[in-house]
mmCIF file of C-alpha atoms in Angstrom:
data_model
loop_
_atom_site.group_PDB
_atom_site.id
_atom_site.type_symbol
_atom_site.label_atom_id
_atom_site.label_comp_id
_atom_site.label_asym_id
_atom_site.label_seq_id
_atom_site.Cartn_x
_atom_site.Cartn_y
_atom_site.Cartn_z
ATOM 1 C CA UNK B 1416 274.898 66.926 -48.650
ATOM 2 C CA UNK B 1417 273.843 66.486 -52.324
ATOM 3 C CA UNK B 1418 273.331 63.069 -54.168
ATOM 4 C CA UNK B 1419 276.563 61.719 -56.032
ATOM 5 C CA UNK B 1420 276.723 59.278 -58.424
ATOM 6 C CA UNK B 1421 280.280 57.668 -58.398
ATOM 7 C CA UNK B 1422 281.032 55.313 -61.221
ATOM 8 C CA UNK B 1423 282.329 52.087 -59.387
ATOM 9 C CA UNK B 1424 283.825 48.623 -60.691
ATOM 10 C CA UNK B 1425 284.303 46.983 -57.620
ATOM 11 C CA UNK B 1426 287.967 47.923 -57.621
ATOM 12 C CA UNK B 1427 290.356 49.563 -55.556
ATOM 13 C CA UNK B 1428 290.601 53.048 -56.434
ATOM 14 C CA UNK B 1429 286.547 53.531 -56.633
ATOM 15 C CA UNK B 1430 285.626 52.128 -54.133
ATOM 16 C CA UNK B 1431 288.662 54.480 -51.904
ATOM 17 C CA UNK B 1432 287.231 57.723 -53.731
ATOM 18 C CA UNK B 1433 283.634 56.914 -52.212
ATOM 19 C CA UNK B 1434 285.234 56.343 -48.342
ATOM 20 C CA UNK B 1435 286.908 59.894 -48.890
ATOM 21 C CA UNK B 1436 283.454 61.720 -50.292
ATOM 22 C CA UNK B 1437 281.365 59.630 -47.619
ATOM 23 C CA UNK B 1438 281.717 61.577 -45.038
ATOM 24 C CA UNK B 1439 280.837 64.892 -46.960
ATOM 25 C CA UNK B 1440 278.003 63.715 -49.330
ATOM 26 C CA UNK B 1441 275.555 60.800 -50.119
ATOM 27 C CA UNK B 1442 276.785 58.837 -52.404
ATOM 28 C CA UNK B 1443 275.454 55.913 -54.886
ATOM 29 C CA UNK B 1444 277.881 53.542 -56.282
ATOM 30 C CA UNK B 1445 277.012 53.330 -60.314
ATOM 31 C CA UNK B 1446 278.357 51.150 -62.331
ATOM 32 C CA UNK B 1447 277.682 51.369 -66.526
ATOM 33 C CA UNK B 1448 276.960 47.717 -68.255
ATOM 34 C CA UNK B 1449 276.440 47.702 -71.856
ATOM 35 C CA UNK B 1450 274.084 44.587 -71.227
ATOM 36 C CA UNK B 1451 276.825 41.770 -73.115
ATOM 37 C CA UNK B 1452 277.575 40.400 -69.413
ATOM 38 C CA UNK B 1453 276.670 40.387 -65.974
ATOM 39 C CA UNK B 1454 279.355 41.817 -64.446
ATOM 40 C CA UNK B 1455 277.702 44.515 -63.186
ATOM 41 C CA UNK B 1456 276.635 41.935 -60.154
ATOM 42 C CA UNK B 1457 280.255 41.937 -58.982
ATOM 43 C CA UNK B 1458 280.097 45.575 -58.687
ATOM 44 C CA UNK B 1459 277.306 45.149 -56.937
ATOM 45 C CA UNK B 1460 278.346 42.650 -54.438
ATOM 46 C CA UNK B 1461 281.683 44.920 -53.709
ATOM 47 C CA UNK B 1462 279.089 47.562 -53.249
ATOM 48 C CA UNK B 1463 277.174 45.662 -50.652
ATOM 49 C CA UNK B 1464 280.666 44.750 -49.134
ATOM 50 C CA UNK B 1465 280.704 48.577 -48.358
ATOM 51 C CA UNK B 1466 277.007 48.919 -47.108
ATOM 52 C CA UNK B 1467 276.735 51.457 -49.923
ATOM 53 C CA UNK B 1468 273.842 51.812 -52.186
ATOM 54 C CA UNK B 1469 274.268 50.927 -56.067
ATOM 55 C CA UNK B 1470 272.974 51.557 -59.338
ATOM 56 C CA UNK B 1471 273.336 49.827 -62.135
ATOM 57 C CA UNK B 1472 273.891 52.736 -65.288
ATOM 58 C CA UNK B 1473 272.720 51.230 -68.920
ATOM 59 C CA UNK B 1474 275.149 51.776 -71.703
ATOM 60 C CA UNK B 1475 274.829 52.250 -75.122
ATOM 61 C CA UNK B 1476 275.954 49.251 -76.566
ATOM 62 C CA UNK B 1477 277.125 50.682 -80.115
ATOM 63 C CA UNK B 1478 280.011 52.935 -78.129
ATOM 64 C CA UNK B 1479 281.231 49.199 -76.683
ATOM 65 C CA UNK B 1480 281.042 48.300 -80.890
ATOM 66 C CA UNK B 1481 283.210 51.450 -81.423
ATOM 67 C CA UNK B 1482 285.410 51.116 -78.717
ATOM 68 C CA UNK B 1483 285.883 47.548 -79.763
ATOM 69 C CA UNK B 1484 286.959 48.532 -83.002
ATOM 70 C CA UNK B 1485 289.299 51.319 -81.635
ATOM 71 C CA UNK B 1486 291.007 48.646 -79.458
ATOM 72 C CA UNK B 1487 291.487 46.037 -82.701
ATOM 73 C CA UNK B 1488 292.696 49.080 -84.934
ATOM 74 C CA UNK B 1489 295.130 50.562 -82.108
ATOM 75 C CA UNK B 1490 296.387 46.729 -80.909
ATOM 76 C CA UNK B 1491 296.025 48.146 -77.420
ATOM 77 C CA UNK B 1492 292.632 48.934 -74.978
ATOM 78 C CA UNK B 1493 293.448 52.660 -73.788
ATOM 79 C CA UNK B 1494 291.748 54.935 -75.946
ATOM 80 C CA UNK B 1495 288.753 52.606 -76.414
ATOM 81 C CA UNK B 1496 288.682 52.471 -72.571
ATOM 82 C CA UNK B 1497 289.278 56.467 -72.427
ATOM 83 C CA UNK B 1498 285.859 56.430 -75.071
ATOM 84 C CA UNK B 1499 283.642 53.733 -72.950
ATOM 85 C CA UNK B 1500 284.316 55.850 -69.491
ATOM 86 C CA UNK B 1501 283.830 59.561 -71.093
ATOM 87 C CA UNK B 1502 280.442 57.741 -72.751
ATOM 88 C CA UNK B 1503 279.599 56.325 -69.043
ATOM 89 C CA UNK B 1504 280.117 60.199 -67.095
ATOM 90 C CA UNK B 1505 277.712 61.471 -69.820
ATOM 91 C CA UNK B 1506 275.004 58.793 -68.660
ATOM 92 C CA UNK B 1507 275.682 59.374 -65.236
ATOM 93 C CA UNK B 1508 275.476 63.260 -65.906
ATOM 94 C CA UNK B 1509 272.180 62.486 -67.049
ATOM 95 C CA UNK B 1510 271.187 60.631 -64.536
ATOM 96 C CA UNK B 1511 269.289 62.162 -61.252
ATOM 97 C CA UNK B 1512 272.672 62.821 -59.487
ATOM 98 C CA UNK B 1513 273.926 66.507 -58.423
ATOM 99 C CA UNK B 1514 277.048 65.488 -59.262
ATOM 100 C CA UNK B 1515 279.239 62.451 -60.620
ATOM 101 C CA UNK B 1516 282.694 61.550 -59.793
ATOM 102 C CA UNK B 1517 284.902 58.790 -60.556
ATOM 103 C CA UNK B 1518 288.265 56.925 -59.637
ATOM 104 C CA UNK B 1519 290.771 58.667 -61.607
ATOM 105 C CA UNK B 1520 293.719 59.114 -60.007
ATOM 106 C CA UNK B 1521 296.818 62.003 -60.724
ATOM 107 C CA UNK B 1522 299.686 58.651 -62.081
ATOM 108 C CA UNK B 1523 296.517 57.628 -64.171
ATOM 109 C CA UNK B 1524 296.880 57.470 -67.723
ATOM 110 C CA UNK B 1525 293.498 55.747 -68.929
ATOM 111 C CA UNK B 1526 291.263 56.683 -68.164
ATOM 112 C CA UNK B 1527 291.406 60.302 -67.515
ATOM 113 C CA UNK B 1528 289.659 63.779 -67.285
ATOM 114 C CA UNK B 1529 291.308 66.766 -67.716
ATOM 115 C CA UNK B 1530 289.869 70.024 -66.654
ATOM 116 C CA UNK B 1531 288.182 71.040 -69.894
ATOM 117 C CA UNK B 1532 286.157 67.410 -70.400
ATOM 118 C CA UNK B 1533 285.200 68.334 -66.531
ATOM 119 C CA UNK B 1534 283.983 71.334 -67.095
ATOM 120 C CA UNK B 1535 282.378 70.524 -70.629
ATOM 121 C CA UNK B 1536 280.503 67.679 -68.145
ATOM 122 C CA UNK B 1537 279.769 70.414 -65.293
ATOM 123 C CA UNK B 1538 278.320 73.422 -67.954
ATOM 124 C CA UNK B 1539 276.497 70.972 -70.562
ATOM 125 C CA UNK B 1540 274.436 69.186 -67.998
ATOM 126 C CA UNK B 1541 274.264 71.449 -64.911
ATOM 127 C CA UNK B 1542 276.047 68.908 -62.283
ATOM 128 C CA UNK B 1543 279.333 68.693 -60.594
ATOM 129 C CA UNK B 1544 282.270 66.354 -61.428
ATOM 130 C CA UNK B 1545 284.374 65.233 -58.477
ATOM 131 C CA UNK B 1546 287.353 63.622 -58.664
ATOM 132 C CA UNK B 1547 288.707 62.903 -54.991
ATOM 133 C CA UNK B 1548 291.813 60.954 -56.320
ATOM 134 C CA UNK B 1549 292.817 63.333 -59.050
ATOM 135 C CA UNK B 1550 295.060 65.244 -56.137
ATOM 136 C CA UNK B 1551 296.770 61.951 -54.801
ATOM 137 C CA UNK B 1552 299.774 59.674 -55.718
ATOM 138 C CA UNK B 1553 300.219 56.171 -56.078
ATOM 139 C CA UNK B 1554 301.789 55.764 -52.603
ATOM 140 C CA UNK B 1555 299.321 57.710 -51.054
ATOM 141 C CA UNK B 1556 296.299 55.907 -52.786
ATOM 142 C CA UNK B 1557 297.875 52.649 -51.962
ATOM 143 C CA UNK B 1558 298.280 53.231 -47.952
ATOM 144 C CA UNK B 1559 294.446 54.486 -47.877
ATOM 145 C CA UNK B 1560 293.365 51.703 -49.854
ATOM 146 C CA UNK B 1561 295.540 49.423 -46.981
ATOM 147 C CA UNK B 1562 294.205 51.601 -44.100
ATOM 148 C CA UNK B 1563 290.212 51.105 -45.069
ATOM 149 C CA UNK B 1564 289.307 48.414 -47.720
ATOM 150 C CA UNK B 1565 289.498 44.546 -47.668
ATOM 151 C CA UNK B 1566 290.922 43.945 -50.927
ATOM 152 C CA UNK B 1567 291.616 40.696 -53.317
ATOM 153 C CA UNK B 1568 294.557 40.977 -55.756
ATOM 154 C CA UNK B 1569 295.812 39.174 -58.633
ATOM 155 C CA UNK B 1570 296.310 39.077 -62.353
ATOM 156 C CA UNK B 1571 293.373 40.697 -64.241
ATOM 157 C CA UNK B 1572 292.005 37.696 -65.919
ATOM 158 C CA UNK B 1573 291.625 35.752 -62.085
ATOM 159 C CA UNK B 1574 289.609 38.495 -60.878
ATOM 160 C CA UNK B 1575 286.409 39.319 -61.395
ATOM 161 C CA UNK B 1576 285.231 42.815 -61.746
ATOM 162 C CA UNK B 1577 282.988 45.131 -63.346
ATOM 163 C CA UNK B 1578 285.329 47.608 -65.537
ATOM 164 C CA UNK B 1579 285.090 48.129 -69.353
ATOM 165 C CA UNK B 1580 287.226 45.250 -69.683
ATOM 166 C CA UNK B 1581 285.071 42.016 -69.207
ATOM 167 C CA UNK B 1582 282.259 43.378 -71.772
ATOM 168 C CA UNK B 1583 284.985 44.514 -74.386
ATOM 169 C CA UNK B 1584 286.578 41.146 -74.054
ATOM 170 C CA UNK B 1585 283.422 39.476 -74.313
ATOM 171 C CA UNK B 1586 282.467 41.390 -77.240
ATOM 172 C CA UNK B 1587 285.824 40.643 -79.221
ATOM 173 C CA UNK B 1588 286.215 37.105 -78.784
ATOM 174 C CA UNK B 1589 288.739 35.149 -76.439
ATOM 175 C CA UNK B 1590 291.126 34.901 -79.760
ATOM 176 C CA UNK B 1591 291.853 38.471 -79.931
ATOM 177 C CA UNK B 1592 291.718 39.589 -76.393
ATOM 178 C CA UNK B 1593 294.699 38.254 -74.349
ATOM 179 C CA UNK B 1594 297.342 40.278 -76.677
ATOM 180 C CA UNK B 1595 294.914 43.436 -76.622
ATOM 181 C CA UNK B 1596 294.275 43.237 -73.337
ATOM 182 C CA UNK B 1597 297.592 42.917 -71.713
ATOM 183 C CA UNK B 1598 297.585 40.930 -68.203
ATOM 184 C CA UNK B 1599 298.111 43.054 -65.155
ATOM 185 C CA UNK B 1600 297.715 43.337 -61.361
ATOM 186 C CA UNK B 1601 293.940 43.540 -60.879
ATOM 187 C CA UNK B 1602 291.836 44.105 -57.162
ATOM 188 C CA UNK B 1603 288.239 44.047 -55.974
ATOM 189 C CA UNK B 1604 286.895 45.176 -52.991
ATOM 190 C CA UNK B 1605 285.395 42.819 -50.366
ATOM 191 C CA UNK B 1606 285.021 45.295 -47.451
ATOM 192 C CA UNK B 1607 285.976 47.728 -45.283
ATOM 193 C CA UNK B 1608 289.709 47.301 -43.485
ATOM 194 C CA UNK B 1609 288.132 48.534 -39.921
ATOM 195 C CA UNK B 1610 284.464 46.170 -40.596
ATOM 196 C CA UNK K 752 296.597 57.977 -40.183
ATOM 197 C CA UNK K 753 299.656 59.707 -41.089
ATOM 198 C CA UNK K 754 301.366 63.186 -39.777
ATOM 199 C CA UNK K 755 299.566 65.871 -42.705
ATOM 200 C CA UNK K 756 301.428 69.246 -43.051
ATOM 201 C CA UNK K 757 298.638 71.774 -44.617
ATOM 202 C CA UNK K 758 299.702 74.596 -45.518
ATOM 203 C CA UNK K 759 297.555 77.332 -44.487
ATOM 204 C CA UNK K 760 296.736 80.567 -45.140
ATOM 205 C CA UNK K 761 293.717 81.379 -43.133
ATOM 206 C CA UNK K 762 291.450 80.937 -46.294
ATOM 207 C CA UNK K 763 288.768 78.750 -47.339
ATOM 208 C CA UNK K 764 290.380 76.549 -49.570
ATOM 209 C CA UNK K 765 292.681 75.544 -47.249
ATOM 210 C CA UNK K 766 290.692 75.534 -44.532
ATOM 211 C CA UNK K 767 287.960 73.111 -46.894
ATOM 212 C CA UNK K 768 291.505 71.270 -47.671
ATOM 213 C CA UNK K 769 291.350 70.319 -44.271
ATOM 214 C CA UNK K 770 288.216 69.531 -43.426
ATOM 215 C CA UNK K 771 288.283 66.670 -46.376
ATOM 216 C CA UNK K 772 291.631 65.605 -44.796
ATOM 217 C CA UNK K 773 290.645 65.109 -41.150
ATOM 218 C CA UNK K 774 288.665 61.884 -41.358
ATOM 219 C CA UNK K 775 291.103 59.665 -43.079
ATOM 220 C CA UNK K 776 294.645 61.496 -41.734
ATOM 221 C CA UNK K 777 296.079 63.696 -38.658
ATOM 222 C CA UNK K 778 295.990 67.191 -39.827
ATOM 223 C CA UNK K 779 298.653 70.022 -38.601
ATOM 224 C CA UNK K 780 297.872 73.437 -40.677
ATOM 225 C CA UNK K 781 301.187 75.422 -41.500
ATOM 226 C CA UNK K 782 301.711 78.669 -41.844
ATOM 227 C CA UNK K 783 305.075 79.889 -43.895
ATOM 228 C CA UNK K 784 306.305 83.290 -42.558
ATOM 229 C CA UNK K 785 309.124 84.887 -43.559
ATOM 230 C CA UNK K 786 309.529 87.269 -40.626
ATOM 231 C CA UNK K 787 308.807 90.595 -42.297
ATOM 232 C CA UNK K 788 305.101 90.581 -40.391
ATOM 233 C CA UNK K 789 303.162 88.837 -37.918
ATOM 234 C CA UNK K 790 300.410 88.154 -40.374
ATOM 235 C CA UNK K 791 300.976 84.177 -39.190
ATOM 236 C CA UNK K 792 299.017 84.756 -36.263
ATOM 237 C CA UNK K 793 295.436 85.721 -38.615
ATOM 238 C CA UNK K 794 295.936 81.975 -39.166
ATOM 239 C CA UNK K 795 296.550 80.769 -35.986
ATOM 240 C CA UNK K 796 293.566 82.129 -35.291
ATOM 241 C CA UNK K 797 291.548 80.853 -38.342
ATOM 242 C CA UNK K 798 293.403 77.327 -37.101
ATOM 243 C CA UNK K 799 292.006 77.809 -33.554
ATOM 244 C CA UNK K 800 288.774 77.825 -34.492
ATOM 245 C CA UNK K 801 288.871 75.341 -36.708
ATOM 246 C CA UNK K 802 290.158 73.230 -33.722
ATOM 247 C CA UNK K 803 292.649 71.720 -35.256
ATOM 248 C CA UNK K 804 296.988 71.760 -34.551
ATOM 249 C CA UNK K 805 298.859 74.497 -35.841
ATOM 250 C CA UNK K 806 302.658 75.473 -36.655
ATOM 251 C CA UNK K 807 304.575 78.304 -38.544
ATOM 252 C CA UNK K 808 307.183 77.306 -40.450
ATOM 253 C CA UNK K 809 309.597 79.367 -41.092
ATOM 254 C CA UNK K 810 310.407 80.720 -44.862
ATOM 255 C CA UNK K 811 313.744 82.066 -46.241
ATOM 256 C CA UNK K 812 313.357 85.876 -46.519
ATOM 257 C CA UNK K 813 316.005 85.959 -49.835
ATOM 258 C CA UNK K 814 313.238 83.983 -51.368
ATOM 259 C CA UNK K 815 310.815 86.975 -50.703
ATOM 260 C CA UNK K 816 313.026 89.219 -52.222
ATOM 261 C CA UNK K 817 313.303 86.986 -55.253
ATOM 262 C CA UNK K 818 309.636 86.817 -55.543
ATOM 263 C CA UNK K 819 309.254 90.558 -55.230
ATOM 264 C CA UNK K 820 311.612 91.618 -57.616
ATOM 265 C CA UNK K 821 309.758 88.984 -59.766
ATOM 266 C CA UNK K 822 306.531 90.876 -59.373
ATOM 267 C CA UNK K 823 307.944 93.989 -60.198
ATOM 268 C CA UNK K 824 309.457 92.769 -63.312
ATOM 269 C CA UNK K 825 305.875 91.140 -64.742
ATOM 270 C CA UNK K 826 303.574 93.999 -63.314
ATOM 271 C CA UNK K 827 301.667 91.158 -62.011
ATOM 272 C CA UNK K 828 302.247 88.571 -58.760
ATOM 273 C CA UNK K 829 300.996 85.406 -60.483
ATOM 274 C CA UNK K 830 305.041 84.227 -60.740
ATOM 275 C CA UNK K 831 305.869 85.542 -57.944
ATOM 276 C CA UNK K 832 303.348 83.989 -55.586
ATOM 277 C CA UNK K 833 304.335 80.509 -57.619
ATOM 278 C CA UNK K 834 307.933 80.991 -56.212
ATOM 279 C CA UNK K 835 306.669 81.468 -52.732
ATOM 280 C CA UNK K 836 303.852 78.629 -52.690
ATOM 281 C CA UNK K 837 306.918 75.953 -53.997
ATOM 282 C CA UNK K 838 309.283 77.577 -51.323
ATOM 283 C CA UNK K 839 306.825 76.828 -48.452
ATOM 284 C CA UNK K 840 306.011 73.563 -49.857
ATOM 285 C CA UNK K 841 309.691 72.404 -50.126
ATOM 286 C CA UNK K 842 310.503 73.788 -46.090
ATOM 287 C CA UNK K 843 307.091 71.692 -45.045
ATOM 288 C CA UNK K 844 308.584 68.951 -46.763
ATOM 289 C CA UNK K 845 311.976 69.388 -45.098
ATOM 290 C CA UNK K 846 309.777 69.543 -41.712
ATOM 291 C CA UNK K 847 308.740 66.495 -39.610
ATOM 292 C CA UNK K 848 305.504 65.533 -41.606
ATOM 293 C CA UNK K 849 304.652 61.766 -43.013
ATOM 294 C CA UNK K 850 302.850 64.477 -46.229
ATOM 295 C CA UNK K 851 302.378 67.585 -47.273
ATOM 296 C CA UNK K 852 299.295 69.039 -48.418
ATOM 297 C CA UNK K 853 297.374 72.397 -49.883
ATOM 298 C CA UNK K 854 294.420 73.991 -51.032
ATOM 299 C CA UNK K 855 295.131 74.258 -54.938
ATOM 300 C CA UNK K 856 292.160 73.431 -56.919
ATOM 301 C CA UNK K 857 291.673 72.312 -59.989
ATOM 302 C CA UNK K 858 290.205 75.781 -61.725
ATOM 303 C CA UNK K 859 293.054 77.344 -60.250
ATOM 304 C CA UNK K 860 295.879 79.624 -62.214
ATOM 305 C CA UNK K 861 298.144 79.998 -58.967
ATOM 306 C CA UNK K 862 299.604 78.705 -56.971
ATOM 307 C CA UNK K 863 299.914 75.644 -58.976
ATOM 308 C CA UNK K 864 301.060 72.283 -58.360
ATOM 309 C CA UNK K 865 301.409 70.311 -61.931
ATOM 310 C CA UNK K 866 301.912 66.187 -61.632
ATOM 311 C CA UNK K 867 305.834 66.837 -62.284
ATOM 312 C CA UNK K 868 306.225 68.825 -59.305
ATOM 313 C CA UNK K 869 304.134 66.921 -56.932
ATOM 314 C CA UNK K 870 306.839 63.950 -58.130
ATOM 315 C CA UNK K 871 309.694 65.915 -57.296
ATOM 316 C CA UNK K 872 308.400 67.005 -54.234
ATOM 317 C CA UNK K 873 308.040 63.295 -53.376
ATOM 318 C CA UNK K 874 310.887 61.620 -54.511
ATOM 319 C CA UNK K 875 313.109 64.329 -53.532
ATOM 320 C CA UNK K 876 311.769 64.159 -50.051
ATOM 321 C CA UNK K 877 309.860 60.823 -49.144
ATOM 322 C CA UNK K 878 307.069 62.466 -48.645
ATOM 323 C CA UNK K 879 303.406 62.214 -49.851
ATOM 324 C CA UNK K 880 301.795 65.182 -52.024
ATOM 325 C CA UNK K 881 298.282 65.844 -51.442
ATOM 326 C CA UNK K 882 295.860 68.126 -53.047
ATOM 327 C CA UNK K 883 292.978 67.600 -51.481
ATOM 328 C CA UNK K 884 290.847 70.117 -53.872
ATOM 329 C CA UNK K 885 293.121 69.128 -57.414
ATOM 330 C CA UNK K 886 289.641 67.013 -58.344
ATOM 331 C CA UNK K 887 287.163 69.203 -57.357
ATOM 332 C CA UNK K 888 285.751 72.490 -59.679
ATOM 333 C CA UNK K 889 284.640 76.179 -58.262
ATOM 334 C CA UNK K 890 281.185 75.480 -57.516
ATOM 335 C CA UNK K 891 282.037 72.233 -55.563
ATOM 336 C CA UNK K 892 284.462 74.059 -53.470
ATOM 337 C CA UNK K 893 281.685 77.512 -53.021
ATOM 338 C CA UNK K 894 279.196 74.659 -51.897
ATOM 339 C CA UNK K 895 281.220 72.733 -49.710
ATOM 340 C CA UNK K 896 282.681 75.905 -47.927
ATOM 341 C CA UNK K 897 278.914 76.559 -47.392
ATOM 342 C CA UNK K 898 278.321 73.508 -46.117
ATOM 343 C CA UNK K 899 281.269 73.402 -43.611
ATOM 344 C CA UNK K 900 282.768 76.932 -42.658
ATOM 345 C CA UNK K 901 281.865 80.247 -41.440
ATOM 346 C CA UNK K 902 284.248 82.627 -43.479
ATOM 347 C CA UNK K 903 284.219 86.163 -44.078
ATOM 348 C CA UNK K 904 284.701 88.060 -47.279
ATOM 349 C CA UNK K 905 285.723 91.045 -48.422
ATOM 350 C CA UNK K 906 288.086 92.936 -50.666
ATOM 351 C CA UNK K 907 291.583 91.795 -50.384
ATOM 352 C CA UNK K 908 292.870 94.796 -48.559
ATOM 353 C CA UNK K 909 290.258 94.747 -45.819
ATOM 354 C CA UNK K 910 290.299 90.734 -44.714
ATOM 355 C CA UNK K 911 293.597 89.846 -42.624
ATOM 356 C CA UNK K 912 294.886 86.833 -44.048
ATOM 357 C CA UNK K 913 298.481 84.895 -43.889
ATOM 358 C CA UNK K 914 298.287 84.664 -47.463
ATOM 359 C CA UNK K 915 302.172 85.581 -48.913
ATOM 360 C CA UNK K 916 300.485 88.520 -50.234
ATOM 361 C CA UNK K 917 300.649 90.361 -47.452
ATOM 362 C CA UNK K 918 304.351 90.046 -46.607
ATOM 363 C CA UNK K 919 305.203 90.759 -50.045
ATOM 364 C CA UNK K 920 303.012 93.653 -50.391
ATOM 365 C CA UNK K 921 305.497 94.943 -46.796
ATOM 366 C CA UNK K 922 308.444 94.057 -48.799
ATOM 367 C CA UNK K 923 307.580 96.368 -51.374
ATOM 368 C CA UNK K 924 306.177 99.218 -50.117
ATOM 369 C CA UNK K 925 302.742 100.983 -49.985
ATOM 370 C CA UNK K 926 302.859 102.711 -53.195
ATOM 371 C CA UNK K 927 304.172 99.939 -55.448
ATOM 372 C CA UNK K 928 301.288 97.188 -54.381
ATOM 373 C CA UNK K 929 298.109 98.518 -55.138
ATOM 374 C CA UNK K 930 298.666 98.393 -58.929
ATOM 375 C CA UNK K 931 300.441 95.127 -58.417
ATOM 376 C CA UNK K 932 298.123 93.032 -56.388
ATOM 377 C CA UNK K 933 294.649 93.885 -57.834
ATOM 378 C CA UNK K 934 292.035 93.972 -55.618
ATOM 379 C CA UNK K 935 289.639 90.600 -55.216
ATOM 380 C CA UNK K 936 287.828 88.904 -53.233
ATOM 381 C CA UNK K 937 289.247 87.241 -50.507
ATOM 382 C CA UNK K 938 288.187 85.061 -47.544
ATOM 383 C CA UNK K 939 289.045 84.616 -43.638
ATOM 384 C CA UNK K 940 287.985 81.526 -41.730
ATOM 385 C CA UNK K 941 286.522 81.944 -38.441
ATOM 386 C CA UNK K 942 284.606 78.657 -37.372
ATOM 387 C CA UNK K 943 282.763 75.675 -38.546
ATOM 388 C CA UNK K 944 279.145 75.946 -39.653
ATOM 389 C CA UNK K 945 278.049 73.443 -37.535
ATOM 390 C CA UNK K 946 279.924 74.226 -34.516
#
């Protein structure tokens, strides 16, 4: 087994990629904060939910200025997302790991990373990217996620979690955020299904 | 868990395909065969000694010939073996299983399965798609394999496999195949490395 470092927000889909590499490598749940909230303790807390160990990753705070400027010139959050994650694998790839890996699913749009950013990631810092969602479909992500996670659900702004979002939106100002950052069906991770 | 068709060639990617399967769903390997040898049975074997269920399923031989007279058209079997990997997958589909999975990987040319197929195959047939390896890059799956399987390797023409090489290279006849399947380095399964 080799040490992965899996970039986590306490949601769904991260916390079901580190039950499928579990049983095949150590891994840490790491989760970036650019240091303008705490939300990195929710993460945390989902993490302990898990019994899995976590790391919090610091963040450049300048690429949360420049995403937040990408989001207010664009009018909508995904390729100032897309920037904040590709700037939070490089961390992680320079972290201790042997290898990072992520979330990202195959429906995914945002954020996402096709096979030359993963192997630009894999040749420029000597680690492995592993995606264990990147071969699976929404239907099939959404029965694992029923078959081993506890998870709450609701509309993004009545759940708390750990993604990009709650430091960009914190960074902007509650004026500008709800029509940039469109509401939508949110989840975090409070266990395991079979715990 | 849910009723996982693999389909199996005897290989290692397949084989490590299944091995990242088995903890979370029940795993049948499948072997497509179109009847022209008995080249299934390499991965029965490979299958018994991985311990785990397998089945042939049978293939439609007018979809060999199609794929042969492909291949001798380009010069080259990449197309061809594409015609044949979709074939099998649409039968397994067709077949009893709750999914259907292979070994593609993500630095793979072919077989291929691009997000627009695996929908098709899905919708078409209310069945899950999953590609186990789609996230992961070479050196992940060389290290894994490592980790998990006893294989041997070899040149293509000296390791029995029931990859559709081998029934198209009977279809076509001794002297036509050894400019149009170049040699390379292939792999049997024959245990677990920790069993």
């Amino acid at each position: 087994m080799i040490q992965v470092g899996l970039l986590f927000s306490g949601g769904k889909d991260s916390a079901l990629a580190a039950i499928l590499l579990e049983p095949v490598e150590a891994v840490t749940l790491v989760t970036g904060t650019f240091g303008i909230t705490e939300d990195w303790r929710v993460a945390k807390a989902a993490a302990d939910s898990l019994g899995l160990p976590f790391e919090r990753l610091e963040l450049d705070r300048s690429v949360a200025e420049s995403a937040a400027e990408q989001i207010l010139a664009d009018g909508y959050p995904r390729v100032g997302i897309q920037l904040v994650h590709e700037h939070a694998l490089e961390r992680a790839a320079e972290a201790e790991f042997d290898a990072i890996a992520d979330g990202t699913r195959r429906d995914d749009r945002t954020p996402t990373v096709d096979r030359s950013l993963a192997r630009s990631l894999e040749d420029r810092h000597g680690v492995e990217y592993i995606a264990p969602l990147r071969g699976l479909g929404r239907r099939t992500v959404d029965r694992l996620v029923g078959e081993h996670l506890e998870v709450v659900t609701g509309p993004s702004e009545s759940i708390e979690r750990a993604d990009y979002e709650g430091e960009l939106r914190a960074l902007l100002g509650p004026e500008a955020t709800d029509s940039l950052f469109p509401a939508h069906e949110q989840s975090r991770v409070v266990g395991r299904a079979d715990s």
